[in-house]
Amino acid sequence: MILGEERAFGIEFRGDEDLFRAFPYNKLNAMKTLVVRTLVGLVLLAGWLSGLAGPSRVPSPHPKVEWALLQWASGMPTPLTASLALSGLAQGDRVFAVLEIQGESAALAAELSSLGAAVVDTYGSLLKAWLPRDRLLAIAELPEVGYVRLPYLPTPLGRLESEGVTVLGASLFHAKGILGQGVRVAVIDVGFSSLTQAIHAGEIQPEAIVWRRDYTGSGLESGGSHGTAVAQIVHNLAPSAELFLARIGDEVGLGRAVSDLLAEGVDIIVHAVGWANTEFGDGRGIVSEIARRAVQNGVLWVNAAGNHAQRHWLGTPRILPNGWVEFAPGVSELTLRVEIPGLVQIALAWDEWPRASSDFDLFLFDAQGELVVSSENLQVGYAPPTEFLSVLVAPGRYTIRVRAKYAPVPVPLEIFSLSHDLSPCVPQSSILPPGNAEEVFTVGAVNLGNWLSGPQAPYSSQGPTRDGRLKPDIAGLDGTRNFVYPQFFGTSAAVAHVAGMAALLLSQARQRGENLGIDELKELFVRWAVDFGDPGPDPVYGYGRLNVFVEPAWGERRFLRPQNGAARPGEEVEVEITVRMPSTQMGMLELREILPRGLSGAILDRGGADEIQEGKELLWRWHLLFPGESRTVRYRFLIPSGFSSGTYTLTGTVNRDPLRGDSTLRVEPDPSPGQLQVRCAPNPVRTGETVEFAVLESEAAQIRVYVYDLSGRLVHDSGWQPGPTHQWNLQDLQGRIVASGVYLFWAEVKMGEKIVRSGLGRLLVLR
């Protein structure tokens, strides 16, 4: 949805709230104030309500015609037919519709023309045309026509020079002369109003736009300014990239646009748009197939996840004996609130794609329980498993209800409210197509104010997909300045930032003579992403928050003790790592070190890190380092008794790039038990007592005893002491009495010029 500029009542508004659904067919001028638009809305609202007075001729359902088209063809005045007129889909005695056809479209076009229809365009098995009211049913009965429906309408997924240029590090690319040269970026959107003004204001350089095309018939610079806002962000980040702008209003136009853009050789397609009721959340519908075709031809398709986390419901409801469904025990309706006059748009789909065998109907009631509008398609094998409502309403509380006309077995339902929050709602699996397609790179949103540590924007749609795949792939930046919107909130802004950074990375690679493919580009985004939320990939942030480098961060590891990286069981290994932020980058730096199985590390020096983690996987994270700034950290781990000898590898990364330096740990065989024995008494020992360690070797001149807790943390190091014995008062390295529990110890002694080590022993401390 668009959060800053929307149309309602056939008038283009500019405002502060995301309360209206974008329709790509309006042609009127913008209203400037809330007062004016409210007055106009109330007048128009009263007009169409008065038109509903008197008896209605309810049409009989038709298996091959959508319910709203049947109402329009019957001539009955209803909220649905009023919405068709307001959106421009119905003009006089003609309606704009899509025919799902079988066979050749060219042969059918002639027959449609003889019936008074005007074919506008075709794509695959889809044909869009203006259909006459009195011949609509006759057209539906043609054997080549499988189903007649309204076009799928795209939903812009956000509103609201971008701060992302600095925050994301694009300015550092610019300083090195990397401006997006040689990269072609296409923006496919519902409208590019204000494009000329943005060019005149210097926000978009005119020479950057090398191709523009309208697939709606009403002009590129109409349908709202959403596409202009998206294009400006891409241009801010990659000012020398070539921009290709395509305005679409339905799935036929989208397919045609992609075909033309593939012929132009574009590298990236950014689509900040979602398409409701085109599939059941598995990335296999017609719109997802169009995106998939682009990816298969070598294009990086980046898509907004959507702003529907609080506008979505999904589940398998209980069907009551009267046919009404329960969304939860005792809950048979979903509630939404409308603050100012506007469009309510509700999409219902169920899991029987592509042709329904069950039949559900969708209803909207007002606060008094009066029916406002319904969608009652007849599903008997021809129609898709969908219902859709688009109706103009006054402010107030409204409820959504669903009734099963025929449902022999329970089936999962999904509801999207395209412009108003729902209660209750289900944030999970709320990504609209084609953002749920596997091949698409899908972007959620984190606000500028929360960029360093999260959380995600509350409206940002979440995964997983209905077939269990991870989505979104990454979280981008929103809430930044824009020519069109004072602040551009929504996943539309986030996906535009990702597209701009992708253009810079492609441009950088090509300047180096490298061939960076789309899979490699995605891998860079994934590898560099800053992990937010639950550890590892998750359905809120994907692989994490967007993080891109002009050059990779640097990190080097070296063994301090033993310096050659060779140790025996019972010995301690100490490691130092130095990391450095690239000289052209500032931001977050993350160091991870994974130890071989069976080892556990303890951090000795955190190097000023804001976050640390100890154990098998060690972590240091600095929230902000400046260009060229370096940090040094140290940690240690114990090779436990009985640890298998052999060669092991320490695996570390700095911002997901591998560490350099020492990485091979050699564990030598455990000393034989008879080589050196250490007696510990008393054992167990109680706090307040002293324990003595004694080496049963008369030649021992000095002794050194090490004691560890079971996590591998060193709690006592005696240092070299004279004689074969050492007494310990149970105080740790900080002078505190140790807790009760089991401790591990070992000793080494100097005998002449030799140092001999003991095996590992156990000590029980009791309170």
Tab-separated table of C-alpha atoms in Angstrom, residues 86-426:
chain	number	residue	atom	x	y	z
A	86	LEU	CA	-15.008	5.491	-9.047
A	87	SER	CA	-11.905	3.491	-9.948
A	88	GLY	CA	-12.445	3.983	-13.673
A	89	LEU	CA	-12.953	0.262	-14.334
A	90	ALA	CA	-16.562	0.917	-15.361
A	91	GLN	CA	-17.329	3.747	-17.779
A	92	GLY	CA	-20.895	4.093	-18.959
A	93	ASP	CA	-21.999	0.742	-20.387
A	94	ARG	CA	-18.472	-0.642	-20.647
A	95	VAL	CA	-16.366	-2.412	-18.029
A	96	PHE	CA	-12.638	-3.177	-18.010
A	97	ALA	CA	-12.081	-6.908	-17.402
A	98	VAL	CA	-9.621	-9.764	-17.838
A	99	LEU	CA	-10.560	-12.930	-19.696
A	100	GLU	CA	-8.752	-16.161	-18.852
A	101	ILE	CA	-8.748	-17.866	-22.223
A	102	GLN	CA	-7.933	-21.178	-23.838
A	103	GLY	CA	-6.347	-21.288	-27.284
A	104	GLU	CA	-5.117	-18.415	-29.448
A	105	SER	CA	-6.008	-14.881	-28.402
A	106	ALA	CA	-5.882	-13.600	-31.994
A	107	ALA	CA	-8.748	-15.825	-33.114
A	108	LEU	CA	-10.825	-14.884	-30.086
A	109	ALA	CA	-10.195	-11.157	-30.569
A	110	ALA	CA	-12.189	-11.089	-33.802
A	111	GLU	CA	-15.143	-12.831	-32.168
A	112	LEU	CA	-15.037	-10.468	-29.216
A	113	SER	CA	-15.025	-7.500	-31.573
A	114	SER	CA	-18.204	-8.786	-33.214
A	115	LEU	CA	-19.821	-8.830	-29.761
A	116	GLY	CA	-18.901	-5.198	-29.103
A	117	ALA	CA	-15.781	-5.787	-26.980
A	118	ALA	CA	-12.577	-3.776	-27.450
A	119	VAL	CA	-9.397	-5.765	-26.824
A	120	VAL	CA	-6.702	-3.646	-25.137
A	121	ASP	CA	-3.817	-6.072	-24.607
A	122	THR	CA	-2.847	-9.706	-24.147
A	123	TYR	CA	-0.268	-11.639	-22.159
A	124	GLY	CA	-0.030	-15.428	-22.329
A	125	SER	CA	-3.484	-16.863	-21.626
A	126	LEU	CA	-4.815	-13.513	-20.395
A	127	LEU	CA	-6.713	-10.965	-22.469
A	128	LYS	CA	-7.890	-7.599	-21.164
A	129	ALA	CA	-10.686	-5.737	-22.860
A	130	TRP	CA	-13.544	-3.299	-22.480
A	131	LEU	CA	-16.729	-5.380	-22.414
A	132	PRO	CA	-20.262	-4.095	-23.148
A	133	ARG	CA	-22.826	-4.492	-20.383
A	134	ASP	CA	-25.437	-6.228	-22.541
A	135	ARG	CA	-23.030	-8.789	-24.042
A	136	LEU	CA	-20.916	-9.657	-20.971
A	137	LEU	CA	-22.714	-12.933	-20.238
A	138	ALA	CA	-22.655	-13.938	-23.899
A	139	ILE	CA	-18.901	-13.373	-23.957
A	140	ALA	CA	-18.515	-15.510	-20.824
A	141	GLU	CA	-20.333	-18.382	-22.569
A	142	LEU	CA	-17.822	-18.532	-25.429
A	143	PRO	CA	-16.018	-21.904	-25.258
A	144	GLU	CA	-12.591	-20.215	-25.463
A	145	VAL	CA	-13.338	-18.168	-22.311
A	146	GLY	CA	-12.539	-19.917	-19.049
A	147	TYR	CA	-13.390	-17.095	-16.648
A	148	VAL	CA	-14.197	-13.376	-16.709
A	149	ARG	CA	-12.955	-11.266	-13.803
A	150	LEU	CA	-11.725	-7.862	-12.788
A	151	PRO	CA	-7.992	-7.240	-13.303
A	152	TYR	CA	-5.642	-8.002	-10.433
A	153	LEU	CA	-4.764	-4.618	-9.010
A	154	PRO	CA	-1.259	-3.896	-7.704
A	155	THR	CA	-0.884	-2.531	-4.154
A	156	PRO	CA	2.020	-0.068	-3.623
A	157	LEU	CA	3.878	-1.144	-0.501
A	158	GLY	CA	4.984	2.097	1.202
A	159	ARG	CA	5.148	5.875	1.319
A	160	LEU	CA	6.681	7.910	3.319
A	161	GLU	CA	18.623	13.297	-0.914
A	162	SER	CA	17.616	9.939	1.433
A	163	GLU	CA	19.673	9.500	4.630
A	164	GLY	CA	20.417	6.037	3.236
A	165	VAL	CA	23.197	7.579	1.116
A	166	THR	CA	25.196	8.096	4.305
A	167	VAL	CA	23.763	5.439	6.633
A	168	LEU	CA	24.243	2.599	4.138
A	169	GLY	CA	27.666	3.794	2.995
A	170	ALA	CA	26.685	4.750	-0.562
A	171	SER	CA	28.638	7.987	-0.184
A	172	LEU	CA	31.804	5.930	0.320
A	173	PHE	CA	31.199	4.189	-3.010
A	174	HIS	CA	30.684	7.635	-4.553
A	175	ALA	CA	34.002	8.845	-3.124
A	176	LYS	CA	35.740	6.017	-4.989
A	177	GLY	CA	33.980	6.933	-8.235
A	178	ILE	CA	31.440	4.103	-8.044
A	179	LEU	CA	28.096	5.691	-8.970
A	180	GLY	CA	26.205	2.846	-10.621
A	181	GLN	CA	27.764	3.332	-14.053
A	182	GLY	CA	26.887	0.656	-16.568
A	183	VAL	CA	23.934	-0.728	-14.548
A	184	ARG	CA	20.327	-0.647	-15.762
A	185	VAL	CA	17.633	-0.478	-13.067
A	186	ALA	CA	13.930	-0.777	-13.858
A	187	VAL	CA	11.223	0.534	-11.533
A	188	ILE	CA	7.846	-1.108	-12.217
A	189	ASP	CA	5.167	0.735	-10.276
A	190	VAL	CA	1.564	1.993	-10.288
A	191	GLY	CA	2.294	5.671	-10.873
A	192	PHE	CA	4.961	8.320	-11.452
A	193	SER	CA	3.091	11.538	-10.679
A	194	SER	CA	5.411	14.379	-9.611
A	195	LEU	CA	8.211	12.954	-11.790
A	196	THR	CA	8.553	16.195	-13.754
A	197	GLN	CA	8.601	18.220	-10.527
A	198	ALA	CA	11.280	15.930	-9.059
A	199	ILE	CA	13.405	16.438	-12.173
A	200	HIS	CA	12.952	20.226	-12.107
A	201	ALA	CA	13.861	20.241	-8.403
A	202	GLY	CA	17.112	18.430	-9.215
A	203	GLU	CA	16.180	15.344	-7.200
A	204	ILE	CA	16.424	13.121	-10.297
A	205	GLN	CA	18.746	14.057	-13.146
A	206	PRO	CA	16.852	13.933	-16.473
A	207	GLU	CA	19.666	12.090	-18.263
A	208	ALA	CA	19.360	9.227	-15.750
A	209	ILE	CA	15.923	8.273	-17.139
A	210	VAL	CA	16.674	6.531	-20.428
A	211	TRP	CA	13.376	4.678	-20.949
A	212	ARG	CA	9.795	5.255	-19.832
A	213	ARG	CA	6.600	3.483	-20.796
A	214	ASP	CA	2.954	3.443	-19.705
A	215	TYR	CA	0.960	0.174	-19.828
A	216	THR	CA	-2.310	1.588	-18.458
A	217	GLY	CA	-3.403	3.952	-21.224
A	218	SER	CA	-3.669	6.954	-18.893
A	219	GLY	CA	-0.088	8.226	-18.924
A	220	LEU	CA	3.120	7.572	-17.023
A	221	GLU	CA	2.804	10.616	-14.746
A	222	SER	CA	-0.493	9.618	-13.158
A	223	GLY	CA	-1.655	7.024	-10.669
A	224	GLY	CA	0.122	8.661	-7.727
A	225	SER	CA	3.733	9.479	-6.891
A	226	HIS	CA	4.748	6.156	-5.353
A	227	GLY	CA	6.976	5.130	-8.253
A	228	THR	CA	8.648	8.547	-8.302
A	229	ALA	CA	9.558	8.177	-4.614
A	230	VAL	CA	11.052	4.727	-5.230
A	231	ALA	CA	13.007	5.908	-8.286
A	232	GLN	CA	14.423	8.880	-6.355
A	233	ILE	CA	15.948	6.604	-3.685
A	234	VAL	CA	17.540	4.382	-6.324
A	235	HIS	CA	18.905	7.487	-8.052
A	236	ASN	CA	20.214	8.973	-4.783
A	237	LEU	CA	22.236	5.842	-4.087
A	238	ALA	CA	23.299	5.083	-7.681
A	239	PRO	CA	23.130	8.428	-9.535
A	240	SER	CA	24.809	7.146	-12.708
A	241	ALA	CA	22.655	4.036	-13.087
A	242	GLU	CA	20.266	4.118	-16.037
A	243	LEU	CA	16.609	4.225	-14.946
A	244	PHE	CA	13.817	2.439	-16.806
A	245	LEU	CA	10.339	3.458	-15.601
A	246	ALA	CA	7.266	1.332	-16.337
A	247	ARG	CA	3.768	2.177	-15.110
A	248	ILE	CA	1.414	-0.808	-14.844
A	249	GLY	CA	-2.143	-1.267	-13.617
A	250	ASP	CA	-2.783	-4.999	-13.880
A	251	GLU	CA	-1.059	-8.336	-14.413
A	252	VAL	CA	-1.280	-8.123	-18.217
A	253	GLY	CA	0.585	-4.828	-18.169
A	254	LEU	CA	3.131	-6.296	-15.751
A	255	GLY	CA	3.822	-9.213	-18.072
A	256	ARG	CA	4.206	-6.958	-21.078
A	257	ALA	CA	6.481	-4.573	-19.173
A	258	VAL	CA	8.784	-7.401	-18.095
A	259	SER	CA	9.014	-8.711	-21.656
A	260	ASP	CA	9.992	-5.267	-22.931
A	261	LEU	CA	12.500	-4.692	-20.109
A	262	LEU	CA	14.169	-8.055	-20.731
A	263	ALA	CA	14.602	-7.003	-24.350
A	264	GLU	CA	16.296	-3.810	-23.084
A	265	GLY	CA	18.778	-5.844	-21.022
A	266	VAL	CA	17.975	-4.445	-17.571
A	267	ASP	CA	20.043	-5.773	-14.650
A	268	ILE	CA	17.716	-5.057	-11.725
A	269	ILE	CA	13.936	-4.797	-11.412
A	270	VAL	CA	12.634	-3.128	-8.262
A	271	HIS	CA	8.950	-3.787	-7.602
A	272	ALA	CA	7.587	-2.079	-4.485
A	273	VAL	CA	4.170	-3.571	-5.161
A	274	GLY	CA	2.129	-6.550	-3.941
A	275	TRP	CA	-0.705	-8.453	-5.598
A	276	ALA	CA	-3.509	-9.874	-3.443
A	277	ASN	CA	-5.627	-12.884	-4.462
A	278	THR	CA	-3.221	-14.060	-7.154
A	279	GLU	CA	-2.153	-17.256	-5.296
A	280	PHE	CA	-2.216	-18.835	-1.847
A	281	GLY	CA	1.098	-17.690	-0.453
A	282	ASP	CA	3.431	-20.203	-2.131
A	283	GLY	CA	4.945	-18.084	-4.925
A	284	ARG	CA	3.253	-19.999	-7.758
A	285	GLY	CA	0.638	-17.572	-9.102
A	286	ILE	CA	0.661	-15.621	-12.349
A	287	VAL	CA	2.445	-12.573	-10.892
A	288	SER	CA	5.127	-14.711	-9.235
A	289	GLU	CA	5.604	-16.543	-12.540
A	290	ILE	CA	6.227	-13.218	-14.292
A	291	ALA	CA	8.898	-12.338	-11.719
A	292	ARG	CA	10.395	-15.827	-11.978
A	293	ARG	CA	10.735	-15.443	-15.747
A	294	ALA	CA	12.751	-12.251	-15.245
A	295	VAL	CA	15.103	-13.958	-12.770
A	296	GLN	CA	15.579	-16.901	-15.102
A	297	ASN	CA	16.784	-14.375	-17.682
A	298	GLY	CA	19.509	-13.080	-15.374
A	299	VAL	CA	17.696	-10.161	-13.698
A	300	LEU	CA	17.878	-9.425	-9.974
A	301	TRP	CA	14.230	-8.926	-8.943
A	302	VAL	CA	13.988	-7.116	-5.584
A	303	ASN	CA	10.499	-6.884	-4.082
A	304	ALA	CA	9.002	-5.180	-1.057
A	305	ALA	CA	7.727	-7.637	1.548
A	306	GLY	CA	4.675	-5.467	2.186
A	307	ASN	CA	3.176	-3.539	5.081
A	308	HIS	CA	0.553	-6.074	6.116
A	309	ALA	CA	1.824	-7.624	9.342
A	310	GLN	CA	-1.138	-5.992	11.139
A	311	ARG	CA	-3.536	-6.339	8.190
A	312	HIS	CA	-3.555	-10.074	7.701
A	313	TRP	CA	-5.312	-13.145	9.032
A	314	LEU	CA	-4.479	-16.771	8.236
A	315	GLY	CA	-5.795	-20.026	9.637
A	316	THR	CA	-8.184	-22.939	9.289
A	317	PRO	CA	-11.424	-21.709	10.846
A	318	ARG	CA	-14.233	-23.720	12.363
A	319	ILE	CA	-17.409	-23.705	10.289
A	320	LEU	CA	-20.550	-23.296	12.410
A	321	PRO	CA	-23.770	-25.164	11.544
A	322	ASN	CA	-25.219	-21.979	9.961
A	323	GLY	CA	-22.197	-21.694	7.640
A	324	TRP	CA	-20.464	-18.738	9.324
A	325	VAL	CA	-16.814	-19.327	10.170
A	326	GLU	CA	-15.087	-18.782	13.516
A	327	PHE	CA	-11.632	-17.230	13.305
A	328	ALA	CA	-11.014	-18.266	16.919
A	329	PRO	CA	-13.275	-19.894	19.538
A	330	GLY	CA	-16.176	-17.496	19.946
A	331	VAL	CA	-14.752	-15.024	17.391
A	332	SER	CA	-16.694	-14.974	14.122
A	333	GLU	CA	-15.623	-11.556	12.814
A	334	LEU	CA	-12.534	-9.450	12.146
A	335	THR	CA	-12.707	-5.772	13.067
A	336	LEU	CA	-11.305	-2.706	11.349
A	337	ARG	CA	-11.708	1.016	12.008
A	338	VAL	CA	-12.008	3.735	9.358
A	339	GLU	CA	-11.001	7.219	10.543
A	340	ILE	CA	-11.923	9.303	7.463
A	341	PRO	CA	-14.113	8.480	4.452
A	342	GLY	CA	-12.319	6.141	2.118
A	343	LEU	CA	-12.014	2.767	0.493
A	344	VAL	CA	-12.103	-0.486	2.401
A	345	GLN	CA	-10.560	-3.291	0.375
A	346	ILE	CA	-10.633	-6.881	1.597
A	347	ALA	CA	-9.162	-9.899	-0.196
A	348	LEU	CA	-10.144	-13.458	0.751
A	349	ALA	CA	-8.435	-16.576	-0.634
A	350	TRP	CA	-8.366	-20.217	0.390
A	351	ASP	CA	-6.095	-23.169	-0.204
A	352	GLU	CA	-7.624	-24.678	-3.339
A	353	TRP	CA	-5.603	-22.879	-6.001
A	354	PRO	CA	-6.133	-22.404	-8.915
A	355	ARG	CA	-9.791	-23.577	-9.172
A	356	ALA	CA	-12.041	-23.732	-6.122
A	357	SER	CA	-14.014	-26.800	-5.124
A	358	SER	CA	-15.307	-25.162	-1.933
A	359	ASP	CA	-17.412	-21.998	-1.999
A	360	PHE	CA	-16.939	-19.207	0.563
A	361	ASP	CA	-18.512	-15.723	0.515
A	362	LEU	CA	-17.189	-12.485	2.006
A	363	PHE	CA	-19.267	-9.864	3.860
A	364	LEU	CA	-18.677	-6.416	5.377
A	365	PHE	CA	-20.991	-5.117	8.135
A	366	ASP	CA	-21.164	-1.721	9.815
A	367	ALA	CA	-21.158	-1.036	13.573
A	368	GLN	CA	-24.949	-1.537	13.715
A	369	GLY	CA	-24.659	-4.966	12.144
A	370	GLU	CA	-26.120	-3.834	8.812
A	371	LEU	CA	-24.683	-5.394	5.665
A	372	VAL	CA	-22.574	-2.903	3.710
A	373	VAL	CA	-21.467	-5.099	0.823
A	374	SER	CA	-20.754	-8.725	-0.040
A	375	SER	CA	-18.763	-10.739	-2.562
A	376	GLU	CA	-20.478	-13.988	-3.532
A	377	ASN	CA	-18.714	-15.541	-6.522
A	378	LEU	CA	-20.032	-18.934	-7.547
A	379	GLN	CA	-17.185	-21.441	-7.199
A	380	VAL	CA	-18.050	-24.667	-9.012
A	381	GLY	CA	-14.781	-25.471	-10.776
A	382	TYR	CA	-14.318	-22.393	-12.998
A	383	ALA	CA	-13.625	-19.589	-10.535
A	384	PRO	CA	-10.455	-19.152	-8.472
A	385	PRO	CA	-10.742	-19.593	-4.683
A	386	THR	CA	-11.051	-15.844	-4.037
A	387	GLU	CA	-13.482	-13.111	-3.048
A	388	PHE	CA	-12.715	-9.388	-3.101
A	389	LEU	CA	-14.467	-6.296	-1.691
A	390	SER	CA	-13.692	-2.691	-2.609
A	391	VAL	CA	-16.179	-0.227	-1.177
A	392	LEU	CA	-16.352	3.429	-0.203
A	393	VAL	CA	-17.392	3.876	3.437
A	394	ALA	CA	-17.931	6.567	6.064
A	395	PRO	CA	-15.809	6.697	9.236
A	396	GLY	CA	-16.637	4.069	11.815
A	397	ARG	CA	-16.116	0.514	12.984
A	398	TYR	CA	-16.647	-2.316	10.508
A	399	THR	CA	-16.537	-6.089	10.739
A	400	ILE	CA	-15.569	-8.753	8.226
A	401	ARG	CA	-17.370	-12.094	8.177
A	402	VAL	CA	-17.009	-15.176	5.987
A	403	ARG	CA	-19.691	-17.773	5.266
A	404	ALA	CA	-19.235	-21.214	3.737
A	405	LYS	CA	-21.774	-21.858	1.030
A	406	TYR	CA	-20.216	-25.252	0.367
A	407	ALA	CA	-17.167	-26.611	2.228
A	408	PRO	CA	-17.184	-30.375	2.774
A	409	VAL	CA	-13.816	-30.344	4.594
A	410	PRO	CA	-11.969	-27.650	6.587
A	411	VAL	CA	-9.702	-25.532	4.396
A	412	PRO	CA	-7.165	-22.790	5.327
A	413	LEU	CA	-8.357	-19.228	4.663
A	414	GLU	CA	-6.304	-16.048	4.212
A	415	ILE	CA	-7.585	-12.476	4.501
A	416	PHE	CA	-5.731	-9.281	3.614
A	417	SER	CA	-7.040	-5.815	4.457
A	418	LEU	CA	-5.234	-3.627	1.953
A	419	SER	CA	-5.659	-0.325	3.785
A	420	HIS	CA	-6.716	-0.834	7.434
A	421	ASP	CA	-5.398	-2.796	10.416
A	422	LEU	CA	-7.318	-5.908	11.461
A	423	SER	CA	-8.163	-7.204	14.911
A	424	PRO	CA	-7.298	-9.953	15.520
A	425	CYS	CA	-4.432	-10.216	13.048
A	426	VAL	CA	-1.795	-12.824	12.150
